[in-house]
Coordinates of C-alpha atoms in Angstrom, one line a residue:
X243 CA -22.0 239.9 88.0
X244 CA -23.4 243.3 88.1
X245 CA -25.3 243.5 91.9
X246 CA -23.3 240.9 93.4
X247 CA -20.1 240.5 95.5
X248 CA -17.0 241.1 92.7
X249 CA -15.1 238.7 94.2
X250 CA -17.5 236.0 92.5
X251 CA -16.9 235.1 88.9
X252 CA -19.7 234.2 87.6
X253 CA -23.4 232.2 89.2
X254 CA -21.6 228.8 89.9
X255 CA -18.9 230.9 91.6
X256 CA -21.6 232.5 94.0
X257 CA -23.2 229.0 94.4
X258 CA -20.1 227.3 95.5
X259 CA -18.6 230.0 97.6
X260 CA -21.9 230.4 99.6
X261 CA -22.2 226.3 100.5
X262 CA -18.5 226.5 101.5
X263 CA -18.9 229.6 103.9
X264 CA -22.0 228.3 105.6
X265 CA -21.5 224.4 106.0
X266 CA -17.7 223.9 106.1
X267 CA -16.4 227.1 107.3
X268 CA -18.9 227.3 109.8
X269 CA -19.9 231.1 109.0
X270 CA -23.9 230.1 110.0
X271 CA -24.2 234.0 110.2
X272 CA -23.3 235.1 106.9
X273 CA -27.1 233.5 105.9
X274 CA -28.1 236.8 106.9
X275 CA -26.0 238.0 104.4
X276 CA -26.5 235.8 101.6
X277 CA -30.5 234.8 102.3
X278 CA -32.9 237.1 101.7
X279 CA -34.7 238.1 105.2
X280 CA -37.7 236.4 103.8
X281 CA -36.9 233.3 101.8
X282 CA -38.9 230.7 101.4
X283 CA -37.3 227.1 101.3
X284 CA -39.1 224.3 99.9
X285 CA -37.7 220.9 100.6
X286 CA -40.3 217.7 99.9
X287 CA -40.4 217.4 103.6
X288 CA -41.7 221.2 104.9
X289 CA -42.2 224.4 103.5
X290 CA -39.6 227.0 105.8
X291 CA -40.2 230.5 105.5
X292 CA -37.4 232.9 106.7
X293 CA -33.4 232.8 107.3
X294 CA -33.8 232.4 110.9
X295 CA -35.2 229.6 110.4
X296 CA -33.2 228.1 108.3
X297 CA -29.8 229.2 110.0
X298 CA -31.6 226.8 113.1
X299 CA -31.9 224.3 111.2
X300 CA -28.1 224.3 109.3
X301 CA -27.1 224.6 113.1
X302 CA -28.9 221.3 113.8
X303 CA -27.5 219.8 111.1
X304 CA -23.9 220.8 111.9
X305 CA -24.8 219.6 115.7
X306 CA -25.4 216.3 114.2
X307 CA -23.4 215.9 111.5
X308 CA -20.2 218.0 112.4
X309 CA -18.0 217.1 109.6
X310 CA -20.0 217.4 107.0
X311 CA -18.7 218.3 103.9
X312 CA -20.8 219.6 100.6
X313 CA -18.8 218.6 97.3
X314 CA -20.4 220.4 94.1
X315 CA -20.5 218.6 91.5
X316 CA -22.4 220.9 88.8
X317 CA -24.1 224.0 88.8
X318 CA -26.9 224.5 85.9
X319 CA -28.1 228.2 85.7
X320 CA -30.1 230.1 83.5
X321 CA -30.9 234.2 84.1
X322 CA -29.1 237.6 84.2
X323 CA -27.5 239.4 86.9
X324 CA -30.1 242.0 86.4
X325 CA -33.0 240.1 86.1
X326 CA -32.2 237.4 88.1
X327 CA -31.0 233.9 87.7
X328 CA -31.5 230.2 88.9
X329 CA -28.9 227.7 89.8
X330 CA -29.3 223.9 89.9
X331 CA -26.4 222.8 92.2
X332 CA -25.8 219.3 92.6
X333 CA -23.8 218.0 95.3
X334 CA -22.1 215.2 96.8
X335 CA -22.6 215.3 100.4
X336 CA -20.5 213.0 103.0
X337 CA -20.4 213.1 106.9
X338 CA -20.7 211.1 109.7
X339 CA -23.8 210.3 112.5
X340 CA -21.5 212.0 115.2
X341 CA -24.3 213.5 117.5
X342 CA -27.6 213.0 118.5
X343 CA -30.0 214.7 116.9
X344 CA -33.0 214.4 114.3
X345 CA -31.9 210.9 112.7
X346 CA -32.2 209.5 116.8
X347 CA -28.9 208.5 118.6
X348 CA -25.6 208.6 116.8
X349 CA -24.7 205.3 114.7
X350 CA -20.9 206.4 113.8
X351 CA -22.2 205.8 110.4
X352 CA -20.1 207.3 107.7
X353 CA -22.5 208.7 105.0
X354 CA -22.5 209.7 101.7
X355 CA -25.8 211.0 99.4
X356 CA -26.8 213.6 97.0
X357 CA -28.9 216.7 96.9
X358 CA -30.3 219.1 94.2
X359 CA -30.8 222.7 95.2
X360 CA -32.5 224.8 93.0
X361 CA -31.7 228.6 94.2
X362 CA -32.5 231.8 92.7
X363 CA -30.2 234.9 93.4
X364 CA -30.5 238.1 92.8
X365 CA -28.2 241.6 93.8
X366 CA -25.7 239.1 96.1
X367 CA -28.7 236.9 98.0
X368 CA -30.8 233.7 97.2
X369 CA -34.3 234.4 98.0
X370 CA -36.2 231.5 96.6
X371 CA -35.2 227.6 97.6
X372 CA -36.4 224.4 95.5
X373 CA -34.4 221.6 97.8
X374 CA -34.2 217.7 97.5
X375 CA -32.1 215.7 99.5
X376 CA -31.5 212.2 99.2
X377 CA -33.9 211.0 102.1
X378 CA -33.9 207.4 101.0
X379 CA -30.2 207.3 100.7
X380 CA -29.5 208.6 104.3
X381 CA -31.5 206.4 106.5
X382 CA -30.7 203.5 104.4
X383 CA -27.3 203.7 105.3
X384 CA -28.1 203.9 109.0
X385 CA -30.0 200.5 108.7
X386 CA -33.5 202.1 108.5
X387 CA -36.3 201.6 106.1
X388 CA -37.2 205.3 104.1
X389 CA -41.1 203.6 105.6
X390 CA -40.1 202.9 109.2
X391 CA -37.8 206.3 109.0
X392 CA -41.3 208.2 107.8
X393 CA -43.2 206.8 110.7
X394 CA -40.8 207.2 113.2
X395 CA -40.8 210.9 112.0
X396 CA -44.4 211.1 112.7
X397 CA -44.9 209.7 116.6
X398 CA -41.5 212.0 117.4
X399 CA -43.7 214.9 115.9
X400 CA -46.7 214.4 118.1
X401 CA -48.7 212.2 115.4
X402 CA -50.6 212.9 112.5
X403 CA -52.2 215.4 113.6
X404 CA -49.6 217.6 115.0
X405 CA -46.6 216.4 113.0
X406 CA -44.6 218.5 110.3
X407 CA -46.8 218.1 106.6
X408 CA -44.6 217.1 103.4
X409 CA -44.6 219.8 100.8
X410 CA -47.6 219.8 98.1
X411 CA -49.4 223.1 96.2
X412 CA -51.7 223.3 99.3
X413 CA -49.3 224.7 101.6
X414 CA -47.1 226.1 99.0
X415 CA -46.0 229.8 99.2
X416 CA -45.5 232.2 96.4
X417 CA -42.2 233.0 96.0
X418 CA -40.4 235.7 93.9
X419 CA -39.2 234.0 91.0
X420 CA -41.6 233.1 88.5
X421 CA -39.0 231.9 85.8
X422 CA -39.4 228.9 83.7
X423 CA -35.1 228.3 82.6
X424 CA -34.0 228.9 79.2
X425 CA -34.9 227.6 75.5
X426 CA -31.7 225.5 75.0
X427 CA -31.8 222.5 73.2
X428 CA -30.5 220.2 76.0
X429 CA -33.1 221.3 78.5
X430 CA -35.5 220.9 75.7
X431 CA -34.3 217.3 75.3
X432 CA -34.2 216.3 78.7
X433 CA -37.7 217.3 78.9
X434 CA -39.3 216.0 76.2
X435 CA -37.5 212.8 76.9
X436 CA -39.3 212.5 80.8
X437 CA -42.5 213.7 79.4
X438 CA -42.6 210.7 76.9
X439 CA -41.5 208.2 80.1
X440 CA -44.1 209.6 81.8
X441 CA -46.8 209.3 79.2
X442 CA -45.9 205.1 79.5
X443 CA -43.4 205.5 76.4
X444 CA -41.0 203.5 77.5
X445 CA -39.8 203.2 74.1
X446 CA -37.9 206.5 74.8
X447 CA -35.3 205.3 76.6
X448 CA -33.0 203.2 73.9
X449 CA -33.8 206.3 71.6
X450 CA -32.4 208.8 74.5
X451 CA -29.9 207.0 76.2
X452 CA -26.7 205.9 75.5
X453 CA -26.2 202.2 76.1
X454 CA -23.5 202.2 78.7
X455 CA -25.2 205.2 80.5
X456 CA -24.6 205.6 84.1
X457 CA -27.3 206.7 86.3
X458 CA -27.8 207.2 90.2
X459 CA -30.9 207.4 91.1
X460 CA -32.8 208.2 95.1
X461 CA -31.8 205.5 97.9
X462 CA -28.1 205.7 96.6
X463 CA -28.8 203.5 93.7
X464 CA -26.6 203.6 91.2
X465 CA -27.8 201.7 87.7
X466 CA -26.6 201.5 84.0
X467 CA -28.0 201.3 80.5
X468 CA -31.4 200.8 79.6
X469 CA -32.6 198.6 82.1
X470 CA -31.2 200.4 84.8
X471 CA -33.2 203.1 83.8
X472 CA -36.5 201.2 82.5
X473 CA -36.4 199.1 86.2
X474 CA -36.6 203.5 87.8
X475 CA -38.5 205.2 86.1
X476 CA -41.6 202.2 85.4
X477 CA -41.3 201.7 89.4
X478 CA -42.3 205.2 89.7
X479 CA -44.6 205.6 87.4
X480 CA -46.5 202.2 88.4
X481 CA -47.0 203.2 91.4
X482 CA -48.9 206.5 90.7
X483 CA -50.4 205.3 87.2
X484 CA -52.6 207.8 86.9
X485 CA -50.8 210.8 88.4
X486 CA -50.4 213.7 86.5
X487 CA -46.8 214.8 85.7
X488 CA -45.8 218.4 85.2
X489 CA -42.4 219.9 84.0
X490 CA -41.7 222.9 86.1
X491 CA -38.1 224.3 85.5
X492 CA -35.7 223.6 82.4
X493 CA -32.3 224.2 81.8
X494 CA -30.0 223.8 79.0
X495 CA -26.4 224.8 79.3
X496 CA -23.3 224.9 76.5
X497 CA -19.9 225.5 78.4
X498 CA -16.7 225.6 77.2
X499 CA -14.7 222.3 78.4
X500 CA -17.8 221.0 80.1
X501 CA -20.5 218.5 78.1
X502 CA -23.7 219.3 77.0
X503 CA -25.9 219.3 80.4
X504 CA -29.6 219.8 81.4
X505 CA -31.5 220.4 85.1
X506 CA -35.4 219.8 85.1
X507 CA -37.2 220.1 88.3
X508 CA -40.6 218.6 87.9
X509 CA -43.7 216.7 89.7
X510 CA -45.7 213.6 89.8
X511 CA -48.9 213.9 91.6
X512 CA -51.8 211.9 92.1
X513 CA -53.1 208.7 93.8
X514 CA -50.9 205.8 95.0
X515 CA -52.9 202.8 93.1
X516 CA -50.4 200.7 91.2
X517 CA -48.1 198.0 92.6
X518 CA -44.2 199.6 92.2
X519 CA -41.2 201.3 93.9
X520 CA -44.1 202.0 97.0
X521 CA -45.5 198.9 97.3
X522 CA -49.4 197.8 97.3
X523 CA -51.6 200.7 96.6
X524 CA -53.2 202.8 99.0
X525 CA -54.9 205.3 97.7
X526 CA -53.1 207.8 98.9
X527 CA -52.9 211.0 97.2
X528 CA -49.1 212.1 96.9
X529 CA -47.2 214.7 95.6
X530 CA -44.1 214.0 94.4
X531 CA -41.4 216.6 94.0
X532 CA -38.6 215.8 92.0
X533 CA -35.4 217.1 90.3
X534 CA -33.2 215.6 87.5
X535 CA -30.0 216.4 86.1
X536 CA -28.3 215.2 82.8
X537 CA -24.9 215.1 80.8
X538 CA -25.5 214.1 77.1
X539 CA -22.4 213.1 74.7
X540 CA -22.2 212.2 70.4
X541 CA -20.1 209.1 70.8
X542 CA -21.8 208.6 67.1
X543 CA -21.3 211.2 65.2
X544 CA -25.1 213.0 64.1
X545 CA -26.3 211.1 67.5
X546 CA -26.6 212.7 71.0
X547 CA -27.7 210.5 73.7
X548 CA -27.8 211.3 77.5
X549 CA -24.7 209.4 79.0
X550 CA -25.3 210.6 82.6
X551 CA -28.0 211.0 84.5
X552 CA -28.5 212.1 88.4
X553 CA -32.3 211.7 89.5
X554 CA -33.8 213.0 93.3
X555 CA -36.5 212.4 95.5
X556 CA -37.2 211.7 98.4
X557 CA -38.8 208.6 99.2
X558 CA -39.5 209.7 103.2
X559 CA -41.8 212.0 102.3
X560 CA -43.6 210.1 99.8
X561 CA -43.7 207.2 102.6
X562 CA -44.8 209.7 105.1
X563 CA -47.7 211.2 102.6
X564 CA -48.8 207.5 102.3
X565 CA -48.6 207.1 106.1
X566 CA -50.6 209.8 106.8
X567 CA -53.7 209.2 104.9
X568 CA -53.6 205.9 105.8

């Protein structure tokens, strides 16, 4: 880990120690240390540009949510210590609606959700951000609609007018790393398999997936086997028939006494004019930022099938990109 802090191992090492100093050791400072002066952070809510702004908002999180734990399940990387490499953290989030703060006045609710960070570090910082957080899955518990929870958002941020604007290209930033992941076969697989869903080949999924596949998907929903994964991804892609999707980040990764896993980070973008997971068609033009992570398994021999499979996005954003335009 030539560049870094020698007390960390190895990428995942870095990746875990970090999210355990900031959020449940309370060190909110030591983002100074870790985040690059600079950073940009790109959730499908808001582009943030600099540490001090993000160390304001973990504190307002914390404020709100001031037991929150952040469990990692996985961390995909690809890169070099020297050049640089990307992380794909998954993690298991719980806590409980304590406080008051953004989500309105506390509920008591106890909540659990997941979120997919994809962080590139470099000489002991991170310094480019790629975050999804399970939107859907939060306000659901709390007894709100991801479509009431959208337009709330909007009258508390002045109205369309003034209110904060969901990511999309157009108010992008440029960003250090300029990385595509690595060649290995899994990423490869993961891909190809969500370009062919994509393309309407729906077909793919009894070839990809094992049959008693588990899957979780945005909203908390958990799903198995082929039709749990037909019912996802055609209500996604029926709502934005047309939209175009692009593969922007793949991973593959072989480690010892771990299975075979993949991360892509990807888009859908395009106009809301199909019936589906968003209801009747708008018109809209959305962008959809999205994340997906995979575990694949031979449980017959000469046949590897993905046998787990963790999907984000958030759906407040995409309701507040509809909201907007209409």
């Amino acid at each position: 880990m030539k560049g870094f802090d020698p007390k960390f191992v190895d990428l995942p090492d870095f990746i875990l120690g970090v999210t355990r100093t900031l959020w449940e050791d309370r060190q909110v400072s030591q983002l100074q240390q870790y985040y690059a002066p600079d950073i940009i952070v790109r959730s499908p809510a808001s582009v943030v540009v600099g540490n001090q702004d993000v160390i304001a908002a973990t504190m307002a999180t914390l404020a709100e949510f001031p037991d929150r734990a952040l469990l990692g399940e996985d961390v995909i990387w690809s890169g070099t210590p020297e050049a640089g490499m990307l992380s794909s953290h998954r993690l298991l989030s719980t806590a409980t609606h304590s406080r008051p703060g953004a989500y309105g006045a506390p509920t008591g609710t106890r909540l659990q959700y997941r979120i997919i960070a994809d962080c590139h570090a470099i000489n002991n910082r991170i310094d480019d951000e790629w975050l999804i957080r399970d939107q859907g899955a939060i306000v659901r518990q709390m007894g709100i609609e991801p479509k009431d929870y959208a337009r709330s958002l909007i009258a508390a941020e002045g109205g369309p007018e003034t209110c904060v604007q969901p990511y999309t290209p157009a108010n992008d930033r440029p960003g250090p790393y300029q990385g595509r992941g690595n060649n290995n076969r899994w990423g490869q697989q993961l891909s190809d398999m969500l370009q062919a869903i994509m393309n309407a080949d729906f077909d793919a999924i009894p070839v990809h997936y094992d049959r008693a596949a588990q899957l979780s998907y945005p909203g908390g929903v958990n799903a198995v086997s082929f039709e749990g994964a037909d019912q996802f991804w055609m209500g996604l892609r029926s709502s934005f028939p047309n939209a175009r999707f692009e593969v922007h980040h793949v991973i593959g990764r072989d480690d010892p006494a771990m299975p075979p896993r993949a991360a892509v980070r990807w888009s859908l973008r395009g106009l809301h004019e199909g019936y589906g997971a968003f209801g009747s068609p708008t018109g809209a033009d959305v962008y959809v930022m999205g994340a997906t992570h995979a575990e694949f398994g031979e449980l017959v021999s000469g046949s590897p099938k993905l046998r787990r499979e963790w999907t984000l996005y958030d759906e407040t954003a995409i309701w507040k990109q509809i909201l907007l335009q209409a």
